[in-house]
């Protein structure tokens, strides 16, 4: 609609630039004069020049010179109208760009995505709040099968997400399947500071080693091939459990282990289920001791109040 309005405005401006009778008359006079001069010069050259080759050369040069002169004259005659037309074309181009900005952004995003080779069909990616497995991509949009809920779940929700490619121009892309067949999977388990997190650390490490024992050597060789092929340093694939203290009073265990791309959620659930099914990491003895110490202190303070006479 905006482009059509701009086009009609340009046409109306072109019609109202003034009376075009004078430029038309001047054009007819110029063309007639050029044709007349060309005929006279051609007749003169044919009579005066005896050599055929020289005659043909003069005829061609005269014709080209008069044609150039006519084009310059037409440009001078129609200069005002050409200026108005050029402004109109620029206005139409601007309106077209504004009207199709999102489409142009999608095409640009498609070029950025293809040029960077950031992901391919089957990869699990995250962009902004959208996360899922890529099942289709074209010039305008990329289609995902959503994985969630949240950033730490690995189950498909059954929903499909169509992402416009314009997002790839301004937003970073996280590719969770960069290493394809084998991945290093990470999940976090929070504990309170008074819990027996040391025992939990040992239990998670033991369980991760047991579940990954069959694929550990295959994952190590695969990561080494990836390192040689891409020229990057791949971290160790051995399972490990590290700790962080993001807030006061809490200890978070970060469990990392290798897994096949399609088995990471299964292994995570298997490790969590096994550890919490066979262990209780709440420090009940410490709580009981803390309660006893508080009771003893309370009794001592009460006795001191009874024995000590009040001050007057």
PDB file of C-alpha atoms in Angstrom:
ATOM      1  CA  UNK A   1       0.000   0.000   0.000  1.00  0.00           C
ATOM      2  CA  UNK A   2       2.793   2.388   0.863  1.00  0.00           C
ATOM      3  CA  UNK A   3       4.630   1.649  -2.383  1.00  0.00           C
ATOM      4  CA  UNK A   4       1.443   2.236  -4.421  1.00  0.00           C
ATOM      5  CA  UNK A   5       0.809   5.576  -2.706  1.00  0.00           C
ATOM      6  CA  UNK A   6       4.386   6.671  -3.357  1.00  0.00           C
ATOM      7  CA  UNK A   7       4.127   5.671  -7.028  1.00  0.00           C
ATOM      8  CA  UNK A   8       0.912   7.629  -7.538  1.00  0.00           C
ATOM      9  CA  UNK A   9       2.478  10.643  -5.834  1.00  0.00           C
ATOM     10  CA  UNK A  10       5.503  10.477  -8.139  1.00  0.00           C
ATOM     11  CA  UNK A  11       3.274  10.277 -11.227  1.00  0.00           C
ATOM     12  CA  UNK A  12       1.266  13.275 -10.098  1.00  0.00           C
ATOM     13  CA  UNK A  13       4.419  15.274  -9.413  1.00  0.00           C
ATOM     14  CA  UNK A  14       5.786  14.354 -12.823  1.00  0.00           C
ATOM     15  CA  UNK A  15       2.584  15.562 -14.477  1.00  0.00           C
ATOM     16  CA  UNK A  16       2.593  18.816 -12.525  1.00  0.00           C
ATOM     17  CA  UNK A  17       6.212  19.804 -13.151  1.00  0.00           C
ATOM     18  CA  UNK A  18       5.046  22.247 -15.785  1.00  0.00           C
ATOM     19  CA  UNK A  19       3.968  22.379 -19.351  1.00  0.00           C
ATOM     20  CA  UNK A  20       5.795  19.653 -21.298  1.00  0.00           C
ATOM     21  CA  UNK A  21       4.867  21.204 -24.628  1.00  0.00           C
ATOM     22  CA  UNK A  22       8.044  23.270 -24.764  1.00  0.00           C
ATOM     23  CA  UNK A  23      10.380  20.296 -24.138  1.00  0.00           C
ATOM     24  CA  UNK A  24       8.523  18.306 -26.808  1.00  0.00           C
ATOM     25  CA  UNK A  25       8.835  21.097 -29.358  1.00  0.00           C
ATOM     26  CA  UNK A  26      12.508  21.579 -28.485  1.00  0.00           C
ATOM     27  CA  UNK A  27      13.061  17.833 -28.878  1.00  0.00           C
ATOM     28  CA  UNK A  28      11.440  17.808 -32.329  1.00  0.00           C
ATOM     29  CA  UNK A  29      13.526  20.787 -33.420  1.00  0.00           C
ATOM     30  CA  UNK A  30      16.736  19.200 -32.117  1.00  0.00           C
ATOM     31  CA  UNK A  31      16.086  15.851 -33.798  1.00  0.00           C
ATOM     32  CA  UNK A  32      15.137  17.523 -37.069  1.00  0.00           C
ATOM     33  CA  UNK A  33      18.227  19.697 -36.991  1.00  0.00           C
ATOM     34  CA  UNK A  34      20.498  16.732 -36.252  1.00  0.00           C
ATOM     35  CA  UNK A  35      18.963  14.726 -39.111  1.00  0.00           C
ATOM     36  CA  UNK A  36      19.277  17.640 -41.501  1.00  0.00           C
ATOM     37  CA  UNK A  37      22.908  18.287 -40.576  1.00  0.00           C
ATOM     38  CA  UNK A  38      23.692  14.580 -40.903  1.00  0.00           C
ATOM     39  CA  UNK A  39      22.171  14.448 -44.386  1.00  0.00           C
ATOM     40  CA  UNK A  40      24.101  17.508 -45.508  1.00  0.00           C
ATOM     41  CA  UNK A  41      27.402  16.248 -44.092  1.00  0.00           C
ATOM     42  CA  UNK A  42      26.894  12.780 -45.556  1.00  0.00           C
ATOM     43  CA  UNK A  43      26.234  14.252 -49.020  1.00  0.00           C
ATOM     44  CA  UNK A  44      29.284  16.477 -48.722  1.00  0.00           C
ATOM     45  CA  UNK A  45      31.533  13.575 -47.612  1.00  0.00           C
ATOM     46  CA  UNK A  46      30.387  11.333 -50.457  1.00  0.00           C
ATOM     47  CA  UNK A  47      31.183  14.010 -53.030  1.00  0.00           C
ATOM     48  CA  UNK A  48      34.436  15.292 -51.530  1.00  0.00           C
ATOM     49  CA  UNK A  49      36.179  12.105 -50.318  1.00  0.00           C
ATOM     50  CA  UNK A  50      37.299   9.802 -53.080  1.00  0.00           C
ATOM     51  CA  UNK A  51      38.755   6.920 -51.068  1.00  0.00           C
ATOM     52  CA  UNK A  52      36.158   4.354 -49.974  1.00  0.00           C
ATOM     53  CA  UNK A  53      37.806   3.512 -46.664  1.00  0.00           C
ATOM     54  CA  UNK A  54      38.296   7.166 -45.713  1.00  0.00           C
ATOM     55  CA  UNK A  55      34.751   7.983 -46.785  1.00  0.00           C
ATOM     56  CA  UNK A  56      33.312   5.214 -44.582  1.00  0.00           C
ATOM     57  CA  UNK A  57      35.415   6.366 -41.640  1.00  0.00           C
ATOM     58  CA  UNK A  58      34.201   9.973 -41.962  1.00  0.00           C
ATOM     59  CA  UNK A  59      30.589   8.849 -42.272  1.00  0.00           C
ATOM     60  CA  UNK A  60      30.813   6.720 -39.125  1.00  0.00           C
ATOM     61  CA  UNK A  61      32.576   9.409 -37.087  1.00  0.00           C
ATOM     62  CA  UNK A  62      30.093  12.057 -38.217  1.00  0.00           C
ATOM     63  CA  UNK A  63      27.147   9.839 -37.340  1.00  0.00           C
ATOM     64  CA  UNK A  64      28.538   9.059 -33.874  1.00  0.00           C
ATOM     65  CA  UNK A  65      29.359  12.685 -33.155  1.00  0.00           C
ATOM     66  CA  UNK A  66      25.889  13.881 -34.133  1.00  0.00           C
ATOM     67  CA  UNK A  67      24.292  11.093 -32.042  1.00  0.00           C
ATOM     68  CA  UNK A  68      26.315  12.168 -28.997  1.00  0.00           C
ATOM     69  CA  UNK A  69      25.347  15.787 -29.601  1.00  0.00           C
ATOM     70  CA  UNK A  70      21.678  14.816 -29.805  1.00  0.00           C
ATOM     71  CA  UNK A  71      21.844  12.875 -26.526  1.00  0.00           C
ATOM     72  CA  UNK A  72      23.448  15.828 -24.743  1.00  0.00           C
ATOM     73  CA  UNK A  73      20.798  18.136 -26.124  1.00  0.00           C
ATOM     74  CA  UNK A  74      17.990  15.823 -24.980  1.00  0.00           C
ATOM     75  CA  UNK A  75      19.468  15.668 -21.490  1.00  0.00           C
ATOM     76  CA  UNK A  76      19.573  19.468 -21.325  1.00  0.00           C
ATOM     77  CA  UNK A  77      16.015  19.779 -22.593  1.00  0.00           C
ATOM     78  CA  UNK A  78      14.548  17.181 -20.224  1.00  0.00           C
ATOM     79  CA  UNK A  79      16.821  17.919 -17.237  1.00  0.00           C
ATOM     80  CA  UNK A  80      14.031  19.097 -14.928  1.00  0.00           C
ATOM     81  CA  UNK A  81      11.764  16.154 -15.733  1.00  0.00           C
ATOM     82  CA  UNK A  82      14.642  13.682 -15.342  1.00  0.00           C
ATOM     83  CA  UNK A  83      15.478  15.155 -11.938  1.00  0.00           C
ATOM     84  CA  UNK A  84      11.873  14.719 -10.789  1.00  0.00           C
ATOM     85  CA  UNK A  85      11.806  11.176 -12.125  1.00  0.00           C
ATOM     86  CA  UNK A  86      15.065  10.305 -10.356  1.00  0.00           C
ATOM     87  CA  UNK A  87      13.730  11.628  -7.051  1.00  0.00           C
ATOM     88  CA  UNK A  88      10.609   9.585  -7.561  1.00  0.00           C
ATOM     89  CA  UNK A  89      12.595   6.420  -8.216  1.00  0.00           C
ATOM     90  CA  UNK A  90      14.608   6.992  -5.038  1.00  0.00           C
ATOM     91  CA  UNK A  91      11.383   7.532  -3.063  1.00  0.00           C
ATOM     92  CA  UNK A  92       9.943   4.303  -4.468  1.00  0.00           C
ATOM     93  CA  UNK A  93      13.112   2.412  -3.566  1.00  0.00           C
ATOM     94  CA  UNK A  94      13.055   3.752   0.003  1.00  0.00           C
ATOM     95  CA  UNK A  95       9.383   2.893   0.407  1.00  0.00           C
ATOM     96  CA  UNK A  96      10.024  -0.597  -0.948  1.00  0.00           C
ATOM     97  CA  UNK A  97      12.867  -1.165   1.506  1.00  0.00           C
ATOM     98  CA  UNK A  98      10.744   0.034   4.445  1.00  0.00           C
ATOM     99  CA  UNK A  99       7.792  -2.121   3.414  1.00  0.00           C
ATOM    100  CA  UNK A 100       9.917  -5.253   3.008  1.00  0.00           C
ATOM    101  CA  UNK A 101      12.357  -4.669   5.889  1.00  0.00           C
ATOM    102  CA  UNK A 102      11.498  -7.903   7.727  1.00  0.00           C
ATOM    103  CA  UNK A 103      11.755  -9.923   4.530  1.00  0.00           C
ATOM    104  CA  UNK A 104      15.167  -8.430   3.768  1.00  0.00           C
ATOM    105  CA  UNK A 105      16.270  -9.141   7.358  1.00  0.00           C
ATOM    106  CA  UNK A 106      15.202 -12.784   6.991  1.00  0.00           C
ATOM    107  CA  UNK A 107      17.176 -13.144   3.761  1.00  0.00           C
ATOM    108  CA  UNK A 108      20.195 -11.485   5.394  1.00  0.00           C
ATOM    109  CA  UNK A 109      19.902 -13.802   8.393  1.00  0.00           C
ATOM    110  CA  UNK A 110      19.824 -16.775   6.057  1.00  0.00           C
ATOM    111  CA  UNK A 111      23.083 -15.579   4.469  1.00  0.00           C
ATOM    112  CA  UNK A 112      24.671 -15.073   7.906  1.00  0.00           C
ATOM    113  CA  UNK A 113      23.546 -18.516   9.039  1.00  0.00           C
ATOM    114  CA  UNK A 114      24.840 -20.219   5.898  1.00  0.00           C
ATOM    115  CA  UNK A 115      28.104 -18.273   5.862  1.00  0.00           C
ATOM    116  CA  UNK A 116      28.950 -19.064   9.489  1.00  0.00           C
ATOM    117  CA  UNK A 117      27.889 -22.757   9.283  1.00  0.00           C
ATOM    118  CA  UNK A 118      26.674 -22.410  12.862  1.00  0.00           C
ATOM    119  CA  UNK A 119      24.370 -25.437  12.739  1.00  0.00           C
ATOM    120  CA  UNK A 120      22.776 -27.984  10.428  1.00  0.00           C
ATOM    121  CA  UNK A 121      19.717 -30.236  10.294  1.00  0.00           C
ATOM    122  CA  UNK A 122      19.483 -32.391  13.422  1.00  0.00           C
ATOM    123  CA  UNK A 123      21.495 -30.090  15.705  1.00  0.00           C
ATOM    124  CA  UNK A 124      20.060 -28.905  19.003  1.00  0.00           C
ATOM    125  CA  UNK A 125      20.310 -25.125  19.214  1.00  0.00           C
ATOM    126  CA  UNK A 126      19.154 -22.295  21.435  1.00  0.00           C
ATOM    127  CA  UNK A 127      18.496 -18.713  20.365  1.00  0.00           C
ATOM    128  CA  UNK A 128      16.969 -16.278  22.842  1.00  0.00           C
ATOM    129  CA  UNK A 129      14.287 -18.293  24.695  1.00  0.00           C
ATOM    130  CA  UNK A 130      13.801 -20.791  21.847  1.00  0.00           C
ATOM    131  CA  UNK A 131      15.475 -24.190  22.169  1.00  0.00           C
ATOM    132  CA  UNK A 132      15.039 -27.362  20.163  1.00  0.00           C
ATOM    133  CA  UNK A 133      16.198 -29.704  17.413  1.00  0.00           C
ATOM    134  CA  UNK A 134      16.475 -28.280  13.890  1.00  0.00           C
ATOM    135  CA  UNK A 135      14.197 -30.176  11.474  1.00  0.00           C
ATOM    136  CA  UNK A 136      13.952 -27.705   8.576  1.00  0.00           C
ATOM    137  CA  UNK A 137      15.454 -24.453   7.308  1.00  0.00           C
ATOM    138  CA  UNK A 138      14.922 -22.241   4.273  1.00  0.00           C
ATOM    139  CA  UNK A 139      15.546 -18.657   3.173  1.00  0.00           C
ATOM    140  CA  UNK A 140      12.933 -17.175   5.509  1.00  0.00           C
ATOM    141  CA  UNK A 141      12.594 -19.381   8.597  1.00  0.00           C
ATOM    142  CA  UNK A 142      14.125 -22.214  10.621  1.00  0.00           C
ATOM    143  CA  UNK A 143      11.886 -24.867  12.179  1.00  0.00           C
ATOM    144  CA  UNK A 144      12.618 -26.480  15.562  1.00  0.00           C
ATOM    145  CA  UNK A 145      11.068 -29.274  17.584  1.00  0.00           C
ATOM    146  CA  UNK A 146      10.976 -27.659  21.017  1.00  0.00           C
ATOM    147  CA  UNK A 147      12.995 -29.176  23.869  1.00  0.00           C
ATOM    148  CA  UNK A 148      12.221 -28.201  27.443  1.00  0.00           C
ATOM    149  CA  UNK A 149      10.843 -26.885  29.628  1.00  0.00           C
ATOM    150  CA  UNK A 150      13.704 -24.571  30.487  1.00  0.00           C
ATOM    151  CA  UNK A 151      17.370 -24.730  29.534  1.00  0.00           C
ATOM    152  CA  UNK A 152      18.248 -27.829  31.559  1.00  0.00           C
ATOM    153  CA  UNK A 153      15.631 -30.285  30.340  1.00  0.00           C
ATOM    154  CA  UNK A 154      16.199 -32.576  27.361  1.00  0.00           C
ATOM    155  CA  UNK A 155      12.676 -33.769  26.613  1.00  0.00           C
ATOM    156  CA  UNK A 156      10.704 -32.787  23.550  1.00  0.00           C
ATOM    157  CA  UNK A 157       7.540 -30.917  24.398  1.00  0.00           C
ATOM    158  CA  UNK A 158       5.739 -31.919  21.191  1.00  0.00           C
ATOM    159  CA  UNK A 159       5.547 -28.325  19.985  1.00  0.00           C
ATOM    160  CA  UNK A 160       7.058 -26.918  16.797  1.00  0.00           C
ATOM    161  CA  UNK A 161       8.750 -23.501  16.647  1.00  0.00           C
ATOM    162  CA  UNK A 162       9.182 -21.559  13.399  1.00  0.00           C
ATOM    163  CA  UNK A 163      11.912 -18.957  13.954  1.00  0.00           C
ATOM    164  CA  UNK A 164      12.332 -16.103  11.437  1.00  0.00           C
ATOM    165  CA  UNK A 165      15.884 -15.971  10.141  1.00  0.00           C
ATOM    166  CA  UNK A 166      16.085 -12.272  11.037  1.00  0.00           C
ATOM    167  CA  UNK A 167      16.943 -13.350  14.609  1.00  0.00           C
ATOM    168  CA  UNK A 168      20.235 -14.821  13.428  1.00  0.00           C
ATOM    169  CA  UNK A 169      21.448 -11.318  12.468  1.00  0.00           C
ATOM    170  CA  UNK A 170      21.294  -9.858  15.983  1.00  0.00           C
ATOM    171  CA  UNK A 171      21.127 -12.797  18.435  1.00  0.00           C
ATOM    172  CA  UNK A 172      23.840 -15.309  19.419  1.00  0.00           C
ATOM    173  CA  UNK A 173      23.250 -19.001  18.666  1.00  0.00           C
ATOM    174  CA  UNK A 174      24.105 -21.808  21.085  1.00  0.00           C
ATOM    175  CA  UNK A 175      24.746 -25.127  19.354  1.00  0.00           C
ATOM    176  CA  UNK A 176      24.465 -27.972  21.871  1.00  0.00           C
ATOM    177  CA  UNK A 177      25.349 -30.583  19.240  1.00  0.00           C
ATOM    178  CA  UNK A 178      28.626 -29.095  18.064  1.00  0.00           C
ATOM    179  CA  UNK A 179      30.457 -32.398  18.609  1.00  0.00           C
ATOM    180  CA  UNK A 180      27.581 -34.365  17.006  1.00  0.00           C
ATOM    181  CA  UNK A 181      27.872 -38.082  17.936  1.00  0.00           C
ATOM    182  CA  UNK A 182      29.249 -37.656  21.478  1.00  0.00           C
ATOM    183  CA  UNK A 183      28.683 -34.671  23.762  1.00  0.00           C
ATOM    184  CA  UNK A 184      29.875 -33.588  27.184  1.00  0.00           C
ATOM    185  CA  UNK A 185      26.698 -33.324  29.221  1.00  0.00           C
ATOM    186  CA  UNK A 186      26.509 -31.144  32.351  1.00  0.00           C
ATOM    187  CA  UNK A 187      23.859 -30.863  35.058  1.00  0.00           C
ATOM    188  CA  UNK A 188      23.813 -29.205  38.490  1.00  0.00           C
ATOM    189  CA  UNK A 189      22.603 -30.584  41.822  1.00  0.00           C
ATOM    190  CA  UNK A 190      22.158 -28.065  44.686  1.00  0.00           C
ATOM    191  CA  UNK A 191      22.767 -28.889  48.370  1.00  0.00           C
ATOM    192  CA  UNK A 192      22.594 -26.965  51.595  1.00  0.00           C
ATOM    193  CA  UNK A 193      25.877 -26.145  53.294  1.00  0.00           C
ATOM    194  CA  UNK A 194      25.111 -28.419  56.261  1.00  0.00           C
ATOM    195  CA  UNK A 195      24.271 -31.409  54.022  1.00  0.00           C
ATOM    196  CA  UNK A 196      26.811 -34.152  53.449  1.00  0.00           C
ATOM    197  CA  UNK A 197      27.817 -32.842  50.027  1.00  0.00           C
ATOM    198  CA  UNK A 198      31.190 -34.594  50.133  1.00  0.00           C
ATOM    199  CA  UNK A 199      29.485 -37.973  50.194  1.00  0.00           C
ATOM    200  CA  UNK A 200      27.193 -36.776  47.403  1.00  0.00           C
ATOM    201  CA  UNK A 201      30.185 -35.746  45.329  1.00  0.00           C
ATOM    202  CA  UNK A 202      31.743 -39.195  45.668  1.00  0.00           C
ATOM    203  CA  UNK A 203      28.416 -40.943  44.939  1.00  0.00           C
ATOM    204  CA  UNK A 204      27.757 -38.935  41.768  1.00  0.00           C
ATOM    205  CA  UNK A 205      31.294 -39.525  40.495  1.00  0.00           C
ATOM    206  CA  UNK A 206      31.023 -43.271  41.136  1.00  0.00           C
ATOM    207  CA  UNK A 207      27.642 -43.482  39.405  1.00  0.00           C
ATOM    208  CA  UNK A 208      28.788 -41.431  36.397  1.00  0.00           C
ATOM    209  CA  UNK A 209      31.872 -43.614  35.968  1.00  0.00           C
ATOM    210  CA  UNK A 210      29.779 -46.764  36.106  1.00  0.00           C
ATOM    211  CA  UNK A 211      27.185 -45.574  33.554  1.00  0.00           C
ATOM    212  CA  UNK A 212      29.820 -44.213  31.152  1.00  0.00           C
ATOM    213  CA  UNK A 213      32.280 -47.084  31.369  1.00  0.00           C
ATOM    214  CA  UNK A 214      31.079 -48.721  28.137  1.00  0.00           C
ATOM    215  CA  UNK A 215      31.365 -45.602  25.964  1.00  0.00           C
ATOM    216  CA  UNK A 216      34.268 -43.820  27.609  1.00  0.00           C
ATOM    217  CA  UNK A 217      36.953 -45.118  25.251  1.00  0.00           C
ATOM    218  CA  UNK A 218      34.789 -44.548  22.152  1.00  0.00           C
ATOM    219  CA  UNK A 219      34.064 -40.992  23.290  1.00  0.00           C
ATOM    220  CA  UNK A 220      37.750 -40.340  23.930  1.00  0.00           C
ATOM    221  CA  UNK A 221      38.747 -41.468  20.427  1.00  0.00           C
ATOM    222  CA  UNK A 222      35.894 -39.512  18.845  1.00  0.00           C
ATOM    223  CA  UNK A 223      36.848 -36.316  20.674  1.00  0.00           C
ATOM    224  CA  UNK A 224      40.441 -36.773  19.591  1.00  0.00           C
ATOM    225  CA  UNK A 225      39.336 -37.034  15.941  1.00  0.00           C
ATOM    226  CA  UNK A 226      37.249 -33.901  16.385  1.00  0.00           C
ATOM    227  CA  UNK A 227      40.266 -32.134  17.836  1.00  0.00           C
ATOM    228  CA  UNK A 228      42.467 -33.129  14.907  1.00  0.00           C
ATOM    229  CA  UNK A 229      39.825 -32.255  12.319  1.00  0.00           C
ATOM    230  CA  UNK A 230      38.758 -28.853  13.688  1.00  0.00           C
ATOM    231  CA  UNK A 231      42.065 -27.820  15.212  1.00  0.00           C
ATOM    232  CA  UNK A 232      40.632 -27.188  18.672  1.00  0.00           C
ATOM    233  CA  UNK A 233      41.508 -28.419  22.146  1.00  0.00           C
ATOM    234  CA  UNK A 234      38.844 -30.847  23.361  1.00  0.00           C
ATOM    235  CA  UNK A 235      38.565 -31.220  27.165  1.00  0.00           C
ATOM    236  CA  UNK A 236      38.952 -34.549  28.908  1.00  0.00           C
ATOM    237  CA  UNK A 237      35.970 -36.878  28.578  1.00  0.00           C
ATOM    238  CA  UNK A 238      36.465 -38.511  31.989  1.00  0.00           C
ATOM    239  CA  UNK A 239      33.468 -37.943  34.299  1.00  0.00           C
ATOM    240  CA  UNK A 240      34.051 -35.339  36.966  1.00  0.00           C
ATOM    241  CA  UNK A 241      32.101 -33.640  39.751  1.00  0.00           C
ATOM    242  CA  UNK A 242      33.101 -30.105  40.725  1.00  0.00           C
ATOM    243  CA  UNK A 243      31.631 -27.757  43.302  1.00  0.00           C
ATOM    244  CA  UNK A 244      30.539 -24.116  43.265  1.00  0.00           C
ATOM    245  CA  UNK A 245      29.072 -21.827  45.913  1.00  0.00           C
ATOM    246  CA  UNK A 246      26.790 -19.456  43.952  1.00  0.00           C
ATOM    247  CA  UNK A 247      24.972 -18.153  47.052  1.00  0.00           C
ATOM    248  CA  UNK A 248      25.685 -18.149  50.780  1.00  0.00           C
ATOM    249  CA  UNK A 249      24.642 -21.342  52.505  1.00  0.00           C
ATOM    250  CA  UNK A 250      24.528 -23.499  49.353  1.00  0.00           C
ATOM    251  CA  UNK A 251      26.881 -25.914  47.628  1.00  0.00           C
ATOM    252  CA  UNK A 252      26.186 -26.875  43.988  1.00  0.00           C
ATOM    253  CA  UNK A 253      27.656 -30.044  42.504  1.00  0.00           C
ATOM    254  CA  UNK A 254      28.339 -29.780  38.761  1.00  0.00           C
ATOM    255  CA  UNK A 255      28.308 -33.246  37.217  1.00  0.00           C
ATOM    256  CA  UNK A 256      29.899 -33.649  33.774  1.00  0.00           C
ATOM    257  CA  UNK A 257      30.129 -36.862  31.791  1.00  0.00           C
ATOM    258  CA  UNK A 258      30.352 -37.991  28.140  1.00  0.00           C
ATOM    259  CA  UNK A 259      27.247 -39.353  26.431  1.00  0.00           C
ATOM    260  CA  UNK A 260      25.864 -40.156  23.037  1.00  0.00           C
ATOM    261  CA  UNK A 261      23.890 -37.218  21.662  1.00  0.00           C
ATOM    262  CA  UNK A 262      20.560 -39.005  22.033  1.00  0.00           C
ATOM    263  CA  UNK A 263      21.309 -40.574  25.435  1.00  0.00           C
ATOM    264  CA  UNK A 264      22.236 -37.581  27.606  1.00  0.00           C
ATOM    265  CA  UNK A 265      18.780 -37.185  29.153  1.00  0.00           C
ATOM    266  CA  UNK A 266      18.530 -40.915  29.842  1.00  0.00           C
ATOM    267  CA  UNK A 267      21.953 -41.037  31.510  1.00  0.00           C
ATOM    268  CA  UNK A 268      21.225 -37.943  33.585  1.00  0.00           C
ATOM    269  CA  UNK A 269      18.003 -39.443  34.910  1.00  0.00           C
ATOM    270  CA  UNK A 270      19.686 -42.799  35.550  1.00  0.00           C
ATOM    271  CA  UNK A 271      22.491 -41.189  37.578  1.00  0.00           C
ATOM    272  CA  UNK A 272      20.130 -38.991  39.599  1.00  0.00           C
ATOM    273  CA  UNK A 273      17.752 -41.874  40.311  1.00  0.00           C
ATOM    274  CA  UNK A 274      20.527 -44.242  41.370  1.00  0.00           C
ATOM    275  CA  UNK A 275      22.255 -41.762  43.667  1.00  0.00           C
ATOM    276  CA  UNK A 276      19.175 -40.446  45.450  1.00  0.00           C
ATOM    277  CA  UNK A 277      17.592 -43.887  45.704  1.00  0.00           C
ATOM    278  CA  UNK A 278      20.505 -45.357  47.640  1.00  0.00           C
ATOM    279  CA  UNK A 279      21.775 -42.347  49.589  1.00  0.00           C
ATOM    280  CA  UNK A 280      20.464 -39.754  52.029  1.00  0.00           C
ATOM    281  CA  UNK A 281      22.732 -36.733  52.199  1.00  0.00           C
ATOM    282  CA  UNK A 282      20.891 -34.761  54.879  1.00  0.00           C
ATOM    283  CA  UNK A 283      23.236 -34.354  57.878  1.00  0.00           C
ATOM    284  CA  UNK A 284      20.828 -35.505  60.609  1.00  0.00           C
ATOM    285  CA  UNK A 285      23.548 -36.167  63.155  1.00  0.00           C
ATOM    286  CA  UNK A 286      24.825 -32.619  62.880  1.00  0.00           C
ATOM    287  CA  UNK A 287      21.298 -31.313  63.323  1.00  0.00           C
ATOM    288  CA  UNK A 288      20.785 -33.461  66.408  1.00  0.00           C
ATOM    289  CA  UNK A 289      24.126 -32.368  67.882  1.00  0.00           C
ATOM    290  CA  UNK A 290      23.217 -28.769  67.165  1.00  0.00           C
ATOM    291  CA  UNK A 291      19.925 -29.241  69.026  1.00  0.00           C
ATOM    292  CA  UNK A 292      21.663 -30.862  72.017  1.00  0.00           C
ATOM    293  CA  UNK A 293      24.233 -28.080  72.226  1.00  0.00           C
ATOM    294  CA  UNK A 294      21.490 -25.481  72.131  1.00  0.00           C
ATOM    295  CA  UNK A 295      19.609 -27.328  74.926  1.00  0.00           C
ATOM    296  CA  UNK A 296      22.739 -27.557  77.080  1.00  0.00           C
ATOM    297  CA  UNK A 297      23.497 -23.885  76.551  1.00  0.00           C
ATOM    298  CA  UNK A 298      19.944 -22.960  77.448  1.00  0.00           C
ATOM    299  CA  UNK A 299      20.121 -25.044  80.665  1.00  0.00           C
ATOM    300  CA  UNK A 300      23.435 -23.487  81.625  1.00  0.00           C
ATOM    301  CA  UNK A 301      22.135 -19.991  81.072  1.00  0.00           C
ATOM    302  CA  UNK A 302      19.026 -20.766  83.156  1.00  0.00           C
ATOM    303  CA  UNK A 303      21.150 -22.146  86.014  1.00  0.00           C
ATOM    304  CA  UNK A 304      23.373 -19.099  85.901  1.00  0.00           C
ATOM    305  CA  UNK A 305      20.362 -16.861  86.176  1.00  0.00           C
ATOM    306  CA  UNK A 306      19.142 -18.800  89.227  1.00  0.00           C
ATOM    307  CA  UNK A 307      22.512 -18.820  90.992  1.00  0.00           C
ATOM    308  CA  UNK A 308      23.522 -15.263  90.229  1.00  0.00           C
ATOM    309  CA  UNK A 309      21.641 -12.791  92.445  1.00  0.00           C
ATOM    310  CA  UNK A 310      20.050  -9.898  90.660  1.00  0.00           C
ATOM    311  CA  UNK A 311      21.882  -6.629  90.711  1.00  0.00           C
ATOM    312  CA  UNK A 312      20.232  -3.786  92.566  1.00  0.00           C
TER     313      UNK A 312
END
